[in-house]
Structures are given as C-alpha cells and as structure tokens.
CSV table of C-alpha atoms and ligand atoms in Angstrom, one decimal:
chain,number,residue,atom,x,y,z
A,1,UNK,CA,2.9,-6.7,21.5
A,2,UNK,CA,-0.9,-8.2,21.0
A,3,UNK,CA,-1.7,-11.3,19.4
A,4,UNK,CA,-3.7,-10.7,16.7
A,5,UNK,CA,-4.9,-14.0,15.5
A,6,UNK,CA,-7.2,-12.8,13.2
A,7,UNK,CA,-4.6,-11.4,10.9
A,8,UNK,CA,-1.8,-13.5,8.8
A,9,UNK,CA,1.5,-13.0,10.6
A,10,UNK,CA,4.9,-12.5,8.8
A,11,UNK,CA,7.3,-11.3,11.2
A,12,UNK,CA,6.6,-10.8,15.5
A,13,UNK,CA,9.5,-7.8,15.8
A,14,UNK,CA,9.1,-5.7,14.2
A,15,UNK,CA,5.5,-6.5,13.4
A,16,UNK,CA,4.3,-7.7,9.9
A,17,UNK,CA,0.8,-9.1,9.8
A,18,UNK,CA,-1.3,-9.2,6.0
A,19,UNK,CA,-4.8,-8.7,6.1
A,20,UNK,CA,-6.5,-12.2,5.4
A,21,UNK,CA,-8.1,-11.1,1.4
A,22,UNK,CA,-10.7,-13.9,2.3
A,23,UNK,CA,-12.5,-11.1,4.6
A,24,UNK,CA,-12.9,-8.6,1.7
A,25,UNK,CA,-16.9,-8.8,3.0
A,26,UNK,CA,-16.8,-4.6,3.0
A,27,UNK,CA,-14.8,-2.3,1.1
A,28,UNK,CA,-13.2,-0.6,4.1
A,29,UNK,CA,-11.2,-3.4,6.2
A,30,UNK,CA,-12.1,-3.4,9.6
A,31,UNK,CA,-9.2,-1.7,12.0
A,32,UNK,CA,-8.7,-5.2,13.4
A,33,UNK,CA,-8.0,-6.9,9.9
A,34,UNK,CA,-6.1,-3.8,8.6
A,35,UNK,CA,-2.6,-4.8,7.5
A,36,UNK,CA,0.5,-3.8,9.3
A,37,UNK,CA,3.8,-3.1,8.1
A,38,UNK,CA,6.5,-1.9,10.2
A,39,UNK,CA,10.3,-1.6,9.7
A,40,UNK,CA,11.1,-1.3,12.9
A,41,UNK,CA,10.0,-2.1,16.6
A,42,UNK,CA,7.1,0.3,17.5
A,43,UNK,CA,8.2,3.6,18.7
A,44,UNK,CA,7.1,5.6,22.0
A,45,UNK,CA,4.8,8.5,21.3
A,46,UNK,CA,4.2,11.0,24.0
A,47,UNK,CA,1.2,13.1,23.0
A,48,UNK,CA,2.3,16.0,25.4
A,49,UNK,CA,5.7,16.6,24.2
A,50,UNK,CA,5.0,15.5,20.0
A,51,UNK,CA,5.1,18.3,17.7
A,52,UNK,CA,5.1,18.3,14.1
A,53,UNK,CA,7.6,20.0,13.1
A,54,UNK,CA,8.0,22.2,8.8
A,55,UNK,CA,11.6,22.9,8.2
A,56,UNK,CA,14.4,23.4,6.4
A,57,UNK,CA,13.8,25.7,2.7
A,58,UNK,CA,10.7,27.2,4.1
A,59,UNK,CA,10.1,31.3,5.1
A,60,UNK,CA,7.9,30.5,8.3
A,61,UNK,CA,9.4,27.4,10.5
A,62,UNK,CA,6.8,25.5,12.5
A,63,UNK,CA,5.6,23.1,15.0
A,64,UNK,CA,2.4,22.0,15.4
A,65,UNK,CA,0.6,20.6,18.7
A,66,UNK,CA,-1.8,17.9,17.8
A,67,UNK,CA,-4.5,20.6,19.0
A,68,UNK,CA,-3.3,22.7,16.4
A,69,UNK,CA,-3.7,20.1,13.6
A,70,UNK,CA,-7.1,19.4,14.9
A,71,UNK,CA,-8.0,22.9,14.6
A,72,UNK,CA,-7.0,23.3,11.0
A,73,UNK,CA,-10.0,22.3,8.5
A,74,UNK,CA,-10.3,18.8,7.7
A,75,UNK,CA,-10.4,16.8,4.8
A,76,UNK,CA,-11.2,13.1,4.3
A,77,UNK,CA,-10.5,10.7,1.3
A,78,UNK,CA,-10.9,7.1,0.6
A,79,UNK,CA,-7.6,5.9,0.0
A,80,UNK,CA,-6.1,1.8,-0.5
A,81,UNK,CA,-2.5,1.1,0.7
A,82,UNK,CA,-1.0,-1.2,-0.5
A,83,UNK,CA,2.6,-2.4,0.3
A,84,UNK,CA,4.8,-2.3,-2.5
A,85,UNK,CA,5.8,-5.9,-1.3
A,86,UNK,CA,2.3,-7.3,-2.0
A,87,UNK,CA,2.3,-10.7,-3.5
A,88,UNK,CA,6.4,-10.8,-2.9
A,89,UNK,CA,5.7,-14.8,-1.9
A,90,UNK,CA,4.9,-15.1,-5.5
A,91,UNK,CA,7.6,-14.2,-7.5
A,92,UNK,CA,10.4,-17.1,-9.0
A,93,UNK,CA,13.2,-16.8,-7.5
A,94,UNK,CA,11.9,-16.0,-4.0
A,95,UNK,CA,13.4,-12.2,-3.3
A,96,UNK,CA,14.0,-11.4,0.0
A,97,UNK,CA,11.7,-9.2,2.3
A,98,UNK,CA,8.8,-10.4,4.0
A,99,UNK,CA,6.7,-13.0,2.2
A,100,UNK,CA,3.3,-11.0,1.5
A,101,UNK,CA,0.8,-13.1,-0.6
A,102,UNK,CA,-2.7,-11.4,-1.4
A,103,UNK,CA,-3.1,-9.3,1.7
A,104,UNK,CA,-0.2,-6.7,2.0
A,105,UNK,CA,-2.7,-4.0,1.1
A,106,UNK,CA,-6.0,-2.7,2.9
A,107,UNK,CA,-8.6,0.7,2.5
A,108,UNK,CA,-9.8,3.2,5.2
A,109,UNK,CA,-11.1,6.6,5.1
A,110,UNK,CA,-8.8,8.8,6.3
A,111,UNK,CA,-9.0,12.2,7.6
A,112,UNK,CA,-6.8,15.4,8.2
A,113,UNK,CA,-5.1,18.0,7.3
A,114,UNK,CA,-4.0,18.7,3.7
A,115,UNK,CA,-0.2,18.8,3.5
A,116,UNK,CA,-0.5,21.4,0.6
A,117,UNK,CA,-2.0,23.8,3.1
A,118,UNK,CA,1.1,23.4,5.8
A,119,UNK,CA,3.6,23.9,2.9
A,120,UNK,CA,1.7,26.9,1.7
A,121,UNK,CA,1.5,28.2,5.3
A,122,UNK,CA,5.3,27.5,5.4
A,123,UNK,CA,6.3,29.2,2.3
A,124,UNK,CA,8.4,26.9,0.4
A,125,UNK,CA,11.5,28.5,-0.9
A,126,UNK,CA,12.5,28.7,-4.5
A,127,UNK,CA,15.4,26.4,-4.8
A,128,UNK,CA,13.8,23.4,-3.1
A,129,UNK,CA,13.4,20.0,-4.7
A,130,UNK,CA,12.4,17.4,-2.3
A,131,UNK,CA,10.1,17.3,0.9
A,132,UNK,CA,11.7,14.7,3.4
A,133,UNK,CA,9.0,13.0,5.9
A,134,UNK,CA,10.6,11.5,9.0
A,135,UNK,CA,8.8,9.3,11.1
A,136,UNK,CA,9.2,8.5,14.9
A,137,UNK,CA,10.6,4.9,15.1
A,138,UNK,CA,13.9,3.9,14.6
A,139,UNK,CA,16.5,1.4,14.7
A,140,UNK,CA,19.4,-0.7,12.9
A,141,UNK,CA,19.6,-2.2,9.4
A,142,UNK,CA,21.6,-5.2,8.2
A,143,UNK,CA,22.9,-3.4,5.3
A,144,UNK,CA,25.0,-1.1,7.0
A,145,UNK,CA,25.9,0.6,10.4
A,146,UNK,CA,24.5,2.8,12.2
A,147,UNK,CA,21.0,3.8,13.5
A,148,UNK,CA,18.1,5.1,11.2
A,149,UNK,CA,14.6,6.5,11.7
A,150,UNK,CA,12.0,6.1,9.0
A,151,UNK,CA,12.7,8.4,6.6
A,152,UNK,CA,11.2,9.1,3.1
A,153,UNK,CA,11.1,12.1,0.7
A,154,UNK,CA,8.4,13.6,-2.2
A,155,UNK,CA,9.2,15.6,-5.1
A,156,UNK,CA,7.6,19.0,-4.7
A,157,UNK,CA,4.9,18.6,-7.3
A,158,UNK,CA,4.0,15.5,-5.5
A,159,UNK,CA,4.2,17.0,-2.1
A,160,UNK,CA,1.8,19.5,-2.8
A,161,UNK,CA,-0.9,18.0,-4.7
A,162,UNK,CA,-4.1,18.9,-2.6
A,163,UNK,CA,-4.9,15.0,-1.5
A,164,UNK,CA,-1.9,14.2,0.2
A,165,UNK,CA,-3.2,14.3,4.1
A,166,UNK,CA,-1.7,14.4,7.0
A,167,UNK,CA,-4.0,11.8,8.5
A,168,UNK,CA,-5.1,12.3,12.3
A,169,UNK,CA,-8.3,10.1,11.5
A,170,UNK,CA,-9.2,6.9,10.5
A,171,UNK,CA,-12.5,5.6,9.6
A,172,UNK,CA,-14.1,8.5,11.8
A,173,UNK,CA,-11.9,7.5,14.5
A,174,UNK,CA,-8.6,8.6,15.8
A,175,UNK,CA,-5.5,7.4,14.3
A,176,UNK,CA,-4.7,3.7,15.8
A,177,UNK,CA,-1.5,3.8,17.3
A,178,UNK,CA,-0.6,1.1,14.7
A,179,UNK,CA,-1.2,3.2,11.9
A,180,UNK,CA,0.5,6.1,13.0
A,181,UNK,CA,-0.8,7.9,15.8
A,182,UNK,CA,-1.0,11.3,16.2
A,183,UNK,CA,-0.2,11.9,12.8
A,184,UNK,CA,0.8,10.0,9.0
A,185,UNK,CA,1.5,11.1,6.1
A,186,UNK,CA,-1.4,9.2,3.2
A,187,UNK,CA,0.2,9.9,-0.3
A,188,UNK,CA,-3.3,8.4,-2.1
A,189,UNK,CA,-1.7,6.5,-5.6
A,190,UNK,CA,1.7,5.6,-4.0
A,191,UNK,CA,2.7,2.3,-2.7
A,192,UNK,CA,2.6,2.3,1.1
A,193,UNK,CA,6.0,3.1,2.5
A,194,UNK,CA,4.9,6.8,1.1
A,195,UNK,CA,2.6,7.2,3.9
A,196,UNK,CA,5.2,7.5,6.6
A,197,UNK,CA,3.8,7.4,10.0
A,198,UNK,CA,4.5,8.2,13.6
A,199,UNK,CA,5.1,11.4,11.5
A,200,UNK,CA,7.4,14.2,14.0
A,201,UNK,CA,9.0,16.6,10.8
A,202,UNK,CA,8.7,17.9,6.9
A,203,UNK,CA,11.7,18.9,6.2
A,204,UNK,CA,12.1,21.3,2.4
A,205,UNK,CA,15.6,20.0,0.9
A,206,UNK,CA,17.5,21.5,-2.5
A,207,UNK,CA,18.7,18.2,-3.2
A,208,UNK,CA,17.8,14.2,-3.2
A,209,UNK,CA,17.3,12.9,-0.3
A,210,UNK,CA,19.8,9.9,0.0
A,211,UNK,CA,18.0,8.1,3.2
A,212,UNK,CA,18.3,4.2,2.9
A,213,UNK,CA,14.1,3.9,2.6
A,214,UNK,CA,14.9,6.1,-0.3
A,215,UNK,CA,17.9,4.6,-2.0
A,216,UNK,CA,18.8,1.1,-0.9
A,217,UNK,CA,15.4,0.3,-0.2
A,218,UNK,CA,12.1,1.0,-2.4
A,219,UNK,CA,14.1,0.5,-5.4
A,220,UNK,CA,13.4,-1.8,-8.4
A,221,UNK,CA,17.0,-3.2,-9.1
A,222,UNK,CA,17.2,-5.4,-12.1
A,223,UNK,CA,19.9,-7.1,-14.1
A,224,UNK,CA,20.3,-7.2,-18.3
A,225,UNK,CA,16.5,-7.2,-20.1
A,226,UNK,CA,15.4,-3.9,-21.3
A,227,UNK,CA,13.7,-2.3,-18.7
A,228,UNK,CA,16.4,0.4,-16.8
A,229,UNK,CA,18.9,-1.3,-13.7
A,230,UNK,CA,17.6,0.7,-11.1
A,231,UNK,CA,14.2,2.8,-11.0
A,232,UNK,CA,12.1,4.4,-7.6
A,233,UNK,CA,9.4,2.6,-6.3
A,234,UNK,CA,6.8,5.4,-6.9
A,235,UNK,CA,2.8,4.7,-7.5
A,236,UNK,CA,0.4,1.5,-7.5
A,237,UNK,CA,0.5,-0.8,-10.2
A,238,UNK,CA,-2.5,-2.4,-11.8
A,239,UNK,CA,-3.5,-5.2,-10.0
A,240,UNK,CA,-6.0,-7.7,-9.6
A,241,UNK,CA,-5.9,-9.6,-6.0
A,242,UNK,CA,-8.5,-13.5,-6.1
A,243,UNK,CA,-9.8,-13.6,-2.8
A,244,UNK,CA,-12.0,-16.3,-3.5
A,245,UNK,CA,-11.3,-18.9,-4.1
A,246,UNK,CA,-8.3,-19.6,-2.3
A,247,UNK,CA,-5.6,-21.3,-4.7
A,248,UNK,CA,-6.0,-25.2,-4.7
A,249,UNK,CA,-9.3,-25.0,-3.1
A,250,UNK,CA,-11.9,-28.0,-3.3
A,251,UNK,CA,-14.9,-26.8,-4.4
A,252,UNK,CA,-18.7,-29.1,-4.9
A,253,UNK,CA,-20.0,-28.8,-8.4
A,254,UNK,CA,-22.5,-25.7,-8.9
A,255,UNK,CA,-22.8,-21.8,-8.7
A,256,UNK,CA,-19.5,-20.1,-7.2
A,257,UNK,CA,-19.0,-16.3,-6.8
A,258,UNK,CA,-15.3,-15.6,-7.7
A,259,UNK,CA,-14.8,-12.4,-6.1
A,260,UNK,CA,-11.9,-10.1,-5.3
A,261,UNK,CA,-10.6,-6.5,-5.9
A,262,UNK,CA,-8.7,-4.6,-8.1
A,263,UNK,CA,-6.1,-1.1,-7.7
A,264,UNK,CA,-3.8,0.9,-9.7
A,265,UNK,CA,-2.3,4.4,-9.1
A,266,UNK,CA,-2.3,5.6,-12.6
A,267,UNK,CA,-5.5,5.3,-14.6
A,268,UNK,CA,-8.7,4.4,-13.0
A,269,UNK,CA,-9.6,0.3,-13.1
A,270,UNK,CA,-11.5,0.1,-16.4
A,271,UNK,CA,-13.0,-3.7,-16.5
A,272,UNK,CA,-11.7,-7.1,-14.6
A,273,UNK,CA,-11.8,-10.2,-16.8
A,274,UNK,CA,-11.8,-13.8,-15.2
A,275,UNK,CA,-10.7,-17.0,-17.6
A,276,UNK,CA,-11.2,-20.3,-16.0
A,277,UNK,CA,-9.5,-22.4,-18.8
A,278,UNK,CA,-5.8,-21.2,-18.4
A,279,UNK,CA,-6.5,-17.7,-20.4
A,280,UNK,CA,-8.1,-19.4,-23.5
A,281,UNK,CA,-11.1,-16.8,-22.9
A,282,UNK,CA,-12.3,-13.9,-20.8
A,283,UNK,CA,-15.4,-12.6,-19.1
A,284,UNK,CA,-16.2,-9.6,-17.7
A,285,UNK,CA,-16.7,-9.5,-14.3
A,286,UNK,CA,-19.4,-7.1,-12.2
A,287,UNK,CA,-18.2,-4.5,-9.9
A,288,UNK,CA,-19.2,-5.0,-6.6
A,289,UNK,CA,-18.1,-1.0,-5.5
A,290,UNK,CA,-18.3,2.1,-7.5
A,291,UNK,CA,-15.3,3.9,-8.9
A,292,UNK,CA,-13.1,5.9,-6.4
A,293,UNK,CA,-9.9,7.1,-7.1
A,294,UNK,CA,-7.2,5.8,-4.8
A,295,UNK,CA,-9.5,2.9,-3.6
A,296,UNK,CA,-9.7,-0.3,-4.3
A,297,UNK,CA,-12.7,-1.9,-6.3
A,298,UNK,CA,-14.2,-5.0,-5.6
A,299,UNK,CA,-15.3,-7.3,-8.2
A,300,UNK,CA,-17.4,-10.7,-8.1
A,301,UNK,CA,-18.7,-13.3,-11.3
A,302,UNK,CA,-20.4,-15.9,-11.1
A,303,UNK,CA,-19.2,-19.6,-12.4
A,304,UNK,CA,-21.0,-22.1,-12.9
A,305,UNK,CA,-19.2,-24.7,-12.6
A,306,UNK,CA,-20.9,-27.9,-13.4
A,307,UNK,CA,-18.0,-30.1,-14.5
A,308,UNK,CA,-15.6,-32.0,-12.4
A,309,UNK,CA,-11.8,-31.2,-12.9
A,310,UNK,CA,-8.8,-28.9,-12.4
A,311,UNK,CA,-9.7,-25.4,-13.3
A,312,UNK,CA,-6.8,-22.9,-13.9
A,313,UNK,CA,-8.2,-19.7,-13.1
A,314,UNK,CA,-6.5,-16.1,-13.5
A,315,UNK,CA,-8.1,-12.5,-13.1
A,316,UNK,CA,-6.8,-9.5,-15.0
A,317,UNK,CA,-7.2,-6.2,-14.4
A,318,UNK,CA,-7.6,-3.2,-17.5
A,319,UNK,CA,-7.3,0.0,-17.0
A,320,UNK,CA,-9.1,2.8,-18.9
A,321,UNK,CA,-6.3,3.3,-21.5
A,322,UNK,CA,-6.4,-0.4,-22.4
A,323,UNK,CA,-3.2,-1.2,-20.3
A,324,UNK,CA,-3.4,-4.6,-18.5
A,325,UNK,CA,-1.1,-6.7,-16.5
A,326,UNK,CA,1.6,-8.8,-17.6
A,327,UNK,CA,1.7,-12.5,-18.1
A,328,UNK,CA,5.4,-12.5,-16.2
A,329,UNK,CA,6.3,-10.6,-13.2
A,330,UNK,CA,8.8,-7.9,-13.4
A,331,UNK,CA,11.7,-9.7,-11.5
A,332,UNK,CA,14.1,-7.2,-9.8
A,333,UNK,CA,16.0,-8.2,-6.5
A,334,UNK,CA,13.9,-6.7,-4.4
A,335,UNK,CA,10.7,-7.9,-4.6
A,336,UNK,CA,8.8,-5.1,-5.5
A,337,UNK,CA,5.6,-4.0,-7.3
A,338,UNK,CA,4.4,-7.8,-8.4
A,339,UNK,CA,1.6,-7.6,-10.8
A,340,UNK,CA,1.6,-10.6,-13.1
A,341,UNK,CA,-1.9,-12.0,-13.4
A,342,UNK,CA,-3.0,-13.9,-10.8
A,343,UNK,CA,-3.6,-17.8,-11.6
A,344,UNK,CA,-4.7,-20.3,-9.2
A,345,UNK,CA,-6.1,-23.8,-9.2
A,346,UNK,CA,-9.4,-24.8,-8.4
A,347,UNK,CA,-10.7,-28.6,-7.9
A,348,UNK,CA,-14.4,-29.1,-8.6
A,349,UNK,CA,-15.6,-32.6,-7.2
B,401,LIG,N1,7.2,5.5,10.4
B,401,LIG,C1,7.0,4.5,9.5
B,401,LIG,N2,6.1,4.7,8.5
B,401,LIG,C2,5.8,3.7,7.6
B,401,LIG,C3,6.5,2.4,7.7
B,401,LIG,C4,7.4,2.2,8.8
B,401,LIG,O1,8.0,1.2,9.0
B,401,LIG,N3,7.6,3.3,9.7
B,401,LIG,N4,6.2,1.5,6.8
B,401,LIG,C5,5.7,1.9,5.5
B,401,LIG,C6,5.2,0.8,4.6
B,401,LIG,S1,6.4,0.0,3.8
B,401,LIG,C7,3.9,0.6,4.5
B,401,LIG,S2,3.4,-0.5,3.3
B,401,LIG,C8,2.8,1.3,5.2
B,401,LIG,C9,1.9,0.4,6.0
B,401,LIG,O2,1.0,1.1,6.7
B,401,LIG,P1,0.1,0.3,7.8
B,401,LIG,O3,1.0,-0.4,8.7
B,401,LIG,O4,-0.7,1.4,8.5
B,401,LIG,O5,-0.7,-0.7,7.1
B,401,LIG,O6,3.4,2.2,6.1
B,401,LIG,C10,4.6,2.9,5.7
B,401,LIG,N5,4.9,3.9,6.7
B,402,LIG,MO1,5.3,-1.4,2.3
C-alpha cells in the first residue's frame, strides 16, 4: 500500500481514492490522480504464469500469453470511467457504499486488443447469451458466505461491439498495476465496474450470469414510485460534474471561470448551461474540449460576478436529443447512477 496524498481517500483496504475534480487542468488525468476503485485487496499477478484464458460456448478454446496479446493489432480509444457510485455522498438519505463526491470518475487513452476480434477468433456458439469477465482478485462479502472473485458478464451484442478493448495500455504506457495490469476489460459508455480488471478469463454462457457484482450489486433497487423495483446498472448517465468552484467557496468580487466537465453514455453531450440565481436562468457555457464519444468534455464560463452575496449555482448538462438531468436524484438503496443537477453555494465578498 502507497500513500497517495495527492488523491481523496475513501477506504485504505481495499483501496478507494477519487480523483481531486479541482485538477481537471487536462482532459486526460494524470496516472497519479487517476481514480481508484477496488472491491477487494489488490491481487498477486505473476506475469510468467497469467494467461488469458476464452471459454466455455466457443469452437476454439484459448489462452493467451501477454506476448500473444501484444502481438495481436492494436487499437486505442479515448474512453472516461466513471464509477457508477459517483456523487453517492450526495444523495438524501445517505445509501451505503463508499462516499464518492465529484471525483469517482477519470479519462485515459487506452490501448489493446479489440475483444470482438478474440470472440471471433473463438467462434462463439449459437446458443450463447452472456460473456462472463472474471478478474484476478478476490475475497469475502458481507452479504453472504463464501469467497468471490470479481466477476461481471455482457450481453453478446454488447460484447462484441468493435470498441470494447482489452486494454494492455494506458496513456502510451503499460497498464499500471492499479488499473489492471496485464490486461482490463474498457467497455467505453458503461459505468466502471464493466471494465473488469486484473482480467484472467471470458467465459461464453447460455444463461445469466447470477455473480453477486451482477445481481446483488450494480443494481438500482427502488421502492413504490413509478420507475421498475429493480433494473441493471448498465451505461453513463448524463452528467455535469462543477469543479470549480468548490461548494461554499469564498470568492473576491470580479471575473471567475466556472469550469468543469460533462459525460453520458447514450447520446453525445449537446450544450452545458450554468444558472447562478437558483435555476431562474441559463447560459450557455463554452466547451473547453472537442466532442469524443466515450470521453468526457470539459466546459468553462465566465461570471462576472460584481455583487456581494450568496450565489446558488447549478450546471446542467443536454444531450443532443434534448434530454437533460433531473432536478431530483433517482433514489434507490444502492446509491447508484446520481445525476440530479449539481447546485452549490458560492459567497462573493
Ligand atoms: N477486477 C476488478 N475489476 C474492477 C473492479 C474491481 O474491484 N476488481 N472495480 C470496478 C469498478 S466498480 C470501477 S468504477 C472500475 C474502476 O477502475 P479504476 O480503479 O482503474 O479507476 O474498475 C472496475 N473493475
Ligand atoms: Mo465503480
């Protein structure tokens, strides 16, 4: 275990640390301010003896060497994670979980091989639903008995659309061991816990897979209203994070650059508005990056903010079929996928 003061910490063991959304200064985050989010203590990874293994409904079993993956054309794509716990800390009542606020969420290029080309290679047999992604770390749960490795499963369309990776890369470089060394899955649109890491074996399965990462966990549970009880945790939300300024800062009277970014895994980010008087009215603001389509976008206007008071300031995201976020959260036990507009509160003196 590191110290790594530079990033906010949630939980020591297993580690939980949120990038700090004040250092969104570039669009990728820096490997050292990269948010981490682990289930379970870190496991041991022997490159010498790791294969990556394609199994189950498939004509042609196989295991790959990490030289074999490296050998295999590469592909790269510019891809935001973002933990489907992001802004958790937010939501009335607290759920449980860890207690993300802006940072759970963070944007590399990765690089790799394209999962589509294994499970072509591997032949995928007829009656198969599910691919099953089984990572290398492992331990309890409280929930019930019993020992568990990291586990999650894809539908087959999803599995083999052509930019899922199998990232060895990161940023150019290899894989940190935090991220997944040798190998992760990157599942661009999806909330993080997709992108399994430590990845050892793809396994092809007829039916759903029943894993607790799958069923107990990464499942929005929610009681009466009219949305449905229980529903997957699947792709990003539309979202707008504030990264500056922070909530209940004190700012002098003058120019201020609000700036921050925006995702979401269905439609491309259309426009980011920014009220400063409690939603009354809107302005545009200015992108800071160009479009990309699984990464974040960055966003910045300019106040000016020449009176003294309490400003109540939100930022809203709208994507480009006119959808925007909701005013309340979608409460469900769990804590997942919060993507109320942000509002904080800033004090100009
Ligand atoms: N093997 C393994 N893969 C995993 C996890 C894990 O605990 N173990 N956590 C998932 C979750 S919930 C998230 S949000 C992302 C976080 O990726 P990062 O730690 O590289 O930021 O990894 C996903 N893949
Ligand atoms: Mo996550």
């Amino acid at each position: 275990m590191l110290y790594q003061p530079h990033l906010i910490t949630r939980r020591i063991v297993p580690e939980n640390q949120e990038f700090p959304m004040l250092s969104l200064s570039s669009r990728i985050t820096p490997e050292h301010l990269f948010y981490v989010r682990n289930h379970f203590p870190y496991p041991v990874v022997d490159l010498s003896s790791w294969k990556l293994g394609i199994g189950g409904l498939v004509d042609q079993p196989a295991n790959y060497s990490y030289e074999d993956l490296l050998r295999m054309p590469q592909y790269s794509l510019a891809v935001t994670l973002q933990c489907a716990g992001e802004k958790r800390a937010y939501f009335h009542p607290l759920t449980p979980g860890e207690q993300w606020e802006l940072g759970a969420n963070s944007h590399a290029v990765w690089t790799g091989v394209r999962l589509a080309d294994l499970l072509r290679a591997a032949g995928i047999r007829r009656n198969a639903l599910e691919v099953t992604f089984e990572g290398m770390d492992r331990g309890g749960r409280t929930d019930m008995p019993g020992e568990f490795t990291f586990m999650r499963s894809l539908p087959i369309p999803v599995a083999c659309h052509p930019d899922l990776l199998i990232a060895l890369y990161m940023n150019g470089q290899p894989l940190p061991f935090r991220h997944g060394y040798p190998a992760r899955l990157i599942v661009p649109g999806w909330y993080g816990m997709a992108s399994v890491k430590w990845l050892q074996r793809i396994t092809v399965i007829d039916e759903p897979f029943q894993g607790p990462f799958q069923t107990n966990d990464y499942v929005y549970l929610r009681e009466g209203g009219d949305q449905p009880a229980s529903e997957p945790v699947t792709r990003i939300r539309l979202n707008a994070m504030i990264a500056q300024p922070t909530d209940q800062e004190v700012i002098a009277r003058g120019n201020h650059w609000i700036t921050g970014a925006a995702i979401a895994g269905d439609h491309p980010v259309a426009l980011v508005e920014i009220s400063i008087d409690h939603g009354d009215t809107w302005h545009a603001a200015s992108w800071i990056d160009p479009h990309e389509t699984y990464a974040w976008r960055r966003w910045c206007y300019l106040w000016g903010a020449d009176q003294k008071g309490t400003f109540s300031m939100m930022a809203r995201a709208v994507d480009l079929l006119g959808n925007t976020q909701p005013v309340r959260p979608d409460w469900n036990k769990k804590g997942y996928g919060y993507n109320a507009i942000q509002k904080i509160q800033v004090h100009v003196e």
